[in-house]
């Protein structure tokens, strides 16, 4: 399927690995030029070079922590007039509700709510002016179905979801869509780290922890970054202009509900 976005330009934050990289690859496969970002220079530059070579698109890499205003300014300057924005950042660490401090909450809210909001505030005016734009925020299945030990994530992402719900409906008439993609378990470094934490808590191996978690998913497995990227690329496509303000679960059926 031709996604109709060849020659467009996208900014994908936190994209050297995992879901962000899956998105960058899927957009590149659709002919989209990219600006990608991550903190670690080595992995980021390697990813940029591999994607550029494989798909023949232009890929600019900007190293830095996307939750820092100074990094965002450099990323946005490199991005210029982007048509597509995909926001992503690392998720907060697991813990217990009783021990989280005000600073822990502020760090999570900064990374998983205020950073995507700031990127949208920077990119939306140009998209509106040009009459076309696509924004996808990578959030979490925890927005719909809380994961107790990830309470910092549940809290921050709920705030982002509220912002998007209203804003998406304000910008839609300008040809600009904003939606959220909610990953359930996907096979990335983040999932490996959470498996290791579960293994330590339950006194089993990380492989056993992963198998237990996969068994609880109707699809019987973790999702892949490539599947996630393909779904995101469709939301960024020319065909997705009527999908507005949605929260779309990619979780192999794990959220048990009729609607
Ligand atoms: P991942 O495999 O750990 O990859 C994270 C990517 O983001 C890396 O490229 C990392 O590179 C970059 N990154 C992290 N923090 C950053 C920051 N502050 N500034 C710039 N780049 C940053 O994680 P993932 O599994 O793809 O998860 C992506 C998001 O989806 C996270 O918010 C996670 O909580 C959420 N999520 C994931 C799952 C899952 O099962 N995988 C499920 C639900 C939600 P550097 O470390 O070099 O910066």
Coordinates of C-alpha atoms and ligand atoms in Angstrom, one line a residue:
X1 CA 0.0 0.0 0.0
X2 CA 1.4 3.4 -0.9
X3 CA 1.1 5.5 2.2
X4 CA 1.1 8.7 0.1
X5 CA 3.8 10.4 2.3
X6 CA 6.9 9.9 0.2
X7 CA 9.0 13.1 0.3
X8 CA 7.5 14.3 3.5
X9 CA 9.7 15.1 6.6
X10 CA 9.3 13.6 10.0
X11 CA 10.7 14.2 13.5
X12 CA 10.9 11.0 15.7
X13 CA 12.3 11.5 19.2
X14 CA 13.9 8.7 21.2
X15 CA 14.4 6.6 18.1
X16 CA 17.8 4.9 18.1
X17 CA 16.2 1.6 19.4
X18 CA 12.9 -0.1 20.3
X19 CA 9.6 1.3 19.3
X20 CA 11.0 4.7 18.1
X21 CA 13.3 3.0 15.8
X22 CA 10.5 0.8 14.5
X23 CA 8.6 3.9 13.7
X24 CA 11.6 5.6 12.0
X25 CA 12.1 2.5 9.8
X26 CA 8.5 2.3 8.8
X27 CA 8.4 6.0 7.8
X28 CA 11.7 5.7 6.0
X29 CA 10.3 2.7 4.1
X30 CA 7.4 5.0 3.0
X31 CA 9.9 7.5 1.6
X32 CA 9.9 10.0 4.5
X33 CA 13.1 12.0 5.4
X34 CA 13.8 11.9 9.1
X35 CA 15.3 13.7 12.0
X36 CA 15.9 11.2 14.8
X37 CA 17.1 11.7 18.3
X38 CA 18.4 9.8 21.4
X39 CA 20.9 10.3 24.2
X40 CA 23.5 7.7 23.2
X41 CA 25.5 9.0 20.1
X42 CA 26.9 5.6 19.0
X43 CA 23.6 3.8 18.7
X44 CA 21.8 6.9 17.2
X45 CA 24.4 7.5 14.6
X46 CA 24.5 3.8 13.7
X47 CA 20.7 3.7 13.4
X48 CA 20.7 6.8 11.2
X49 CA 23.3 5.4 8.9
X50 CA 21.6 2.0 8.6
X51 CA 18.2 3.6 7.8
X52 CA 19.6 6.0 5.3
X53 CA 21.5 3.2 3.5
X54 CA 18.5 0.8 3.5
X55 CA 15.7 3.1 2.4
X56 CA 17.6 5.8 0.5
X57 CA 16.1 8.7 2.6
X58 CA 17.8 11.6 4.3
X59 CA 18.3 10.9 8.1
X60 CA 19.6 13.6 10.4
X61 CA 20.6 12.5 13.9
X62 CA 20.6 14.9 16.9
X63 CA 22.1 13.6 20.1
X64 CA 20.7 14.7 23.5
X65 CA 18.0 14.1 26.1
X66 CA 14.7 15.1 24.6
X67 CA 13.4 16.1 28.0
X68 CA 15.9 18.9 28.2
X69 CA 14.8 22.2 26.6
X70 CA 18.2 22.8 25.1
X71 CA 18.1 19.4 23.3
X72 CA 14.6 20.1 22.1
X73 CA 15.7 23.4 20.6
X74 CA 18.5 21.7 18.7
X75 CA 16.2 18.9 17.5
X76 CA 13.5 21.3 16.4
X77 CA 16.1 23.5 14.6
X78 CA 17.4 20.5 12.7
X79 CA 13.9 19.3 11.9
X80 CA 12.6 22.6 10.4
X81 CA 9.2 22.5 8.7
X82 CA 8.2 18.9 9.6
X83 CA 5.0 17.3 8.3
X84 CA 5.1 14.4 10.8
X85 CA 5.9 14.4 14.5
X86 CA 6.2 11.2 16.5
X87 CA 6.9 11.8 20.2
X88 CA 8.6 9.3 22.3
X89 CA 10.9 9.2 25.4
X90 CA 12.0 6.6 27.9
X91 CA 9.4 5.4 30.4
X92 CA 9.7 6.1 34.1
X93 CA 11.2 3.4 36.4
X94 CA 8.9 1.0 38.3
X95 CA 8.3 1.5 42.1
X96 CA 5.7 1.8 44.8
X97 CA 3.1 4.5 45.3
X98 CA 4.2 5.1 48.9
X99 CA 7.8 5.9 48.0
X100 CA 7.5 8.3 45.0
X101 CA 8.7 11.8 45.8
X102 CA 7.5 15.1 44.3
X103 CA 10.7 15.1 42.2
X104 CA 10.0 11.6 40.9
X105 CA 6.6 12.8 39.7
X106 CA 8.0 15.9 38.2
X107 CA 10.6 13.9 36.2
X108 CA 8.0 11.6 34.9
X109 CA 5.6 14.4 34.0
X110 CA 8.4 16.3 32.3
X111 CA 9.4 13.2 30.2
X112 CA 6.1 11.7 29.4
X113 CA 3.7 14.6 29.4
X114 CA 5.4 18.1 29.1
X115 CA 8.0 17.0 26.6
X116 CA 5.5 15.7 24.0
X117 CA 3.3 18.8 24.7
X118 CA 6.3 21.1 24.1
X119 CA 7.2 19.3 20.8
X120 CA 3.5 19.6 19.7
X121 CA 3.4 23.3 20.6
X122 CA 6.5 23.9 18.5
X123 CA 5.4 21.8 15.4
X124 CA 1.7 22.3 15.2
X125 CA 1.6 26.0 14.1
X126 CA 3.7 25.2 10.9
X127 CA 1.5 22.2 10.1
X128 CA -1.7 24.3 10.6
X129 CA -0.3 27.0 8.3
X130 CA 0.7 24.4 5.6
X131 CA -2.7 22.7 6.0
X132 CA -1.4 19.2 6.6
X133 CA 0.2 17.4 9.5
X134 CA 0.3 14.1 11.5
X135 CA 1.2 13.8 15.1
X136 CA 1.4 10.5 16.9
X137 CA 2.4 10.2 20.6
X138 CA 3.8 6.9 21.8
X139 CA 2.1 6.5 25.2
X140 CA 1.3 3.2 26.9
X141 CA -1.4 0.6 27.4
X142 CA -1.1 1.7 31.0
X143 CA -3.3 4.7 30.1
X144 CA -6.3 2.3 29.7
X145 CA -5.3 -0.4 32.1
X146 CA -3.1 0.7 34.9
X147 CA 0.1 -1.1 35.7
X148 CA 0.5 -0.5 39.5
X149 CA 4.3 -0.5 39.7
X150 CA 4.4 1.9 36.8
X151 CA 2.3 4.5 38.6
X152 CA 4.6 7.3 37.5
X153 CA 3.9 6.4 33.9
X154 CA 0.2 5.9 34.5
X155 CA 0.0 9.4 36.0
X156 CA 2.1 11.4 33.5
X157 CA 0.6 9.7 30.4
X158 CA -3.0 10.3 31.6
X159 CA -2.2 14.0 31.6
X160 CA -0.8 13.8 28.0
X161 CA -3.9 11.9 27.0
X162 CA -6.1 14.7 28.3
X163 CA -4.2 17.4 26.4
X164 CA -4.4 15.5 23.2
X165 CA -8.1 14.8 23.6
X166 CA -8.9 18.5 23.4
X167 CA -6.1 19.8 21.2
X168 CA -6.7 17.1 18.4
X169 CA -10.2 18.5 18.0
X170 CA -9.0 22.1 17.8
X171 CA -6.5 21.4 15.0
X172 CA -8.3 18.8 12.9
X173 CA -10.0 21.3 10.6
X174 CA -6.6 22.4 9.4
X175 CA -5.7 19.0 8.0
X176 CA -3.7 18.1 11.1
X177 CA -4.4 14.9 13.1
X178 CA -3.1 14.0 16.5
X179 CA -3.5 10.5 17.9
X180 CA -1.9 8.3 20.6
X181 CA -0.5 4.8 20.1
X182 CA -0.7 2.7 23.3
X183 CA 1.8 -0.1 23.3
X184 CA 1.2 -3.2 25.3
X185 CA 4.2 -5.6 25.7
X186 CA 6.7 -5.3 22.9
X187 CA 10.1 -7.0 22.5
X188 CA 12.5 -4.1 23.2
X189 CA 15.2 -3.3 25.8
X190 CA 12.5 -1.7 28.0
X191 CA 10.6 -5.0 28.0
X192 CA 13.8 -6.9 28.8
X193 CA 14.5 -4.6 31.8
X194 CA 10.9 -5.1 33.1
X195 CA 11.2 -8.9 32.6
X196 CA 14.4 -8.8 34.7
X197 CA 12.6 -6.8 37.4
X198 CA 9.7 -9.3 37.5
X199 CA 12.2 -12.2 37.5
X200 CA 14.0 -10.8 40.6
X201 CA 10.7 -10.2 42.4
X202 CA 9.3 -13.6 41.6
X203 CA 12.5 -15.6 42.0
X204 CA 12.5 -17.0 38.5
X205 CA 14.7 -16.4 35.4
X206 CA 14.0 -13.5 33.0
X207 CA 13.1 -16.0 30.3
X208 CA 10.5 -17.5 32.6
X209 CA 9.2 -14.1 33.5
X210 CA 8.9 -13.2 29.8
X211 CA 7.1 -16.5 29.0
X212 CA 4.6 -15.9 31.8
X213 CA 3.9 -12.4 30.6
X214 CA 3.5 -13.6 27.0
X215 CA 1.2 -16.4 28.1
X216 CA -1.2 -13.8 29.4
X217 CA -1.5 -12.1 26.0
X218 CA -4.2 -13.5 23.7
X219 CA -1.7 -13.3 20.8
X220 CA 0.6 -15.4 22.9
X221 CA 3.7 -13.3 22.3
X222 CA 5.2 -9.8 22.6
X223 CA 4.7 -7.4 19.8
X224 CA 7.6 -6.3 17.5
X225 CA 8.9 -2.8 16.8
X226 CA 8.3 -3.5 13.1
X227 CA 4.6 -4.1 13.7
X228 CA 4.4 -1.0 15.9
X229 CA 6.2 1.1 13.3
X230 CA 3.9 -0.1 10.5
X231 CA 0.7 0.9 12.5
X232 CA 2.3 4.3 13.3
X233 CA 3.2 4.9 9.7
X234 CA -0.4 4.2 8.7
X235 CA -1.6 6.8 11.2
X236 CA 0.9 9.2 9.6
X237 CA -0.3 8.4 6.1
X238 CA -2.3 10.3 3.6
X239 CA -5.2 7.9 4.2
X240 CA -5.5 8.6 8.0
X241 CA -6.9 12.1 7.8
X242 CA -10.2 11.2 9.4
X243 CA -8.6 9.4 12.5
X244 CA -8.6 12.2 15.1
X245 CA -7.9 12.2 18.8
X246 CA -7.9 8.4 19.1
X247 CA -6.1 6.2 21.6
X248 CA -5.2 3.0 19.8
X249 CA -4.1 0.0 21.7
X250 CA -1.4 -2.3 20.2
X251 CA -1.4 -5.1 22.8
X252 CA -2.2 -8.4 21.2
X253 CA -5.6 -8.4 22.8
X254 CA -4.3 -8.1 26.3
X255 CA -6.9 -5.4 27.4
X256 CA -10.0 -7.5 27.9
X257 CA -13.0 -5.5 26.9
X258 CA -15.8 -5.8 24.4
X259 CA -15.5 -2.1 23.3
Ligands
LIG1 P1 13.7 1.2 24.6 O1 13.8 -0.1 23.8 O2 14.3 1.3 25.9 O3 14.1 2.4 23.7 C1 14.1 3.7 24.1 C2 14.7 4.6 23.0 O4 14.5 5.9 23.4 C3 16.2 4.4 22.9 O5 16.5 4.8 21.5 C4 16.7 5.4 23.8 O6 18.1 5.8 23.5 C5 15.8 6.6 23.6 N1 15.6 7.5 24.8 C6 15.1 7.1 26.0 N2 15.0 8.2 26.8 C7 15.4 9.2 26.0 C8 15.5 10.6 26.3 N3 15.2 11.1 27.5 N4 15.8 11.5 25.3 C9 16.1 10.9 24.1 N5 16.1 9.6 23.8 C10 15.7 8.8 24.8 O7 12.1 1.6 24.9 P2 10.8 1.1 24.2 O8 10.4 -0.2 24.6 O9 11.0 1.4 22.7 O10 9.7 2.2 24.8 C11 9.4 3.4 24.2 C12 8.3 4.0 25.0 O11 7.2 3.2 25.0 C13 8.7 4.2 26.5 O12 8.1 5.4 27.0 C14 8.0 3.1 27.2 O13 7.7 3.3 28.5 C15 6.8 2.9 26.3 N6 6.2 1.6 26.4 C16 6.9 0.5 26.0 C17 6.4 -0.8 26.1 C18 7.1 -2.0 25.7 O14 6.7 -3.2 25.9 N7 8.3 -1.9 25.1 C19 5.1 -0.9 26.6 C20 4.4 0.2 27.0 C21 5.0 1.4 26.9 P3 19.1 6.4 24.6 O15 18.9 5.5 25.8 O16 20.4 6.4 24.0 O17 18.6 7.8 24.9

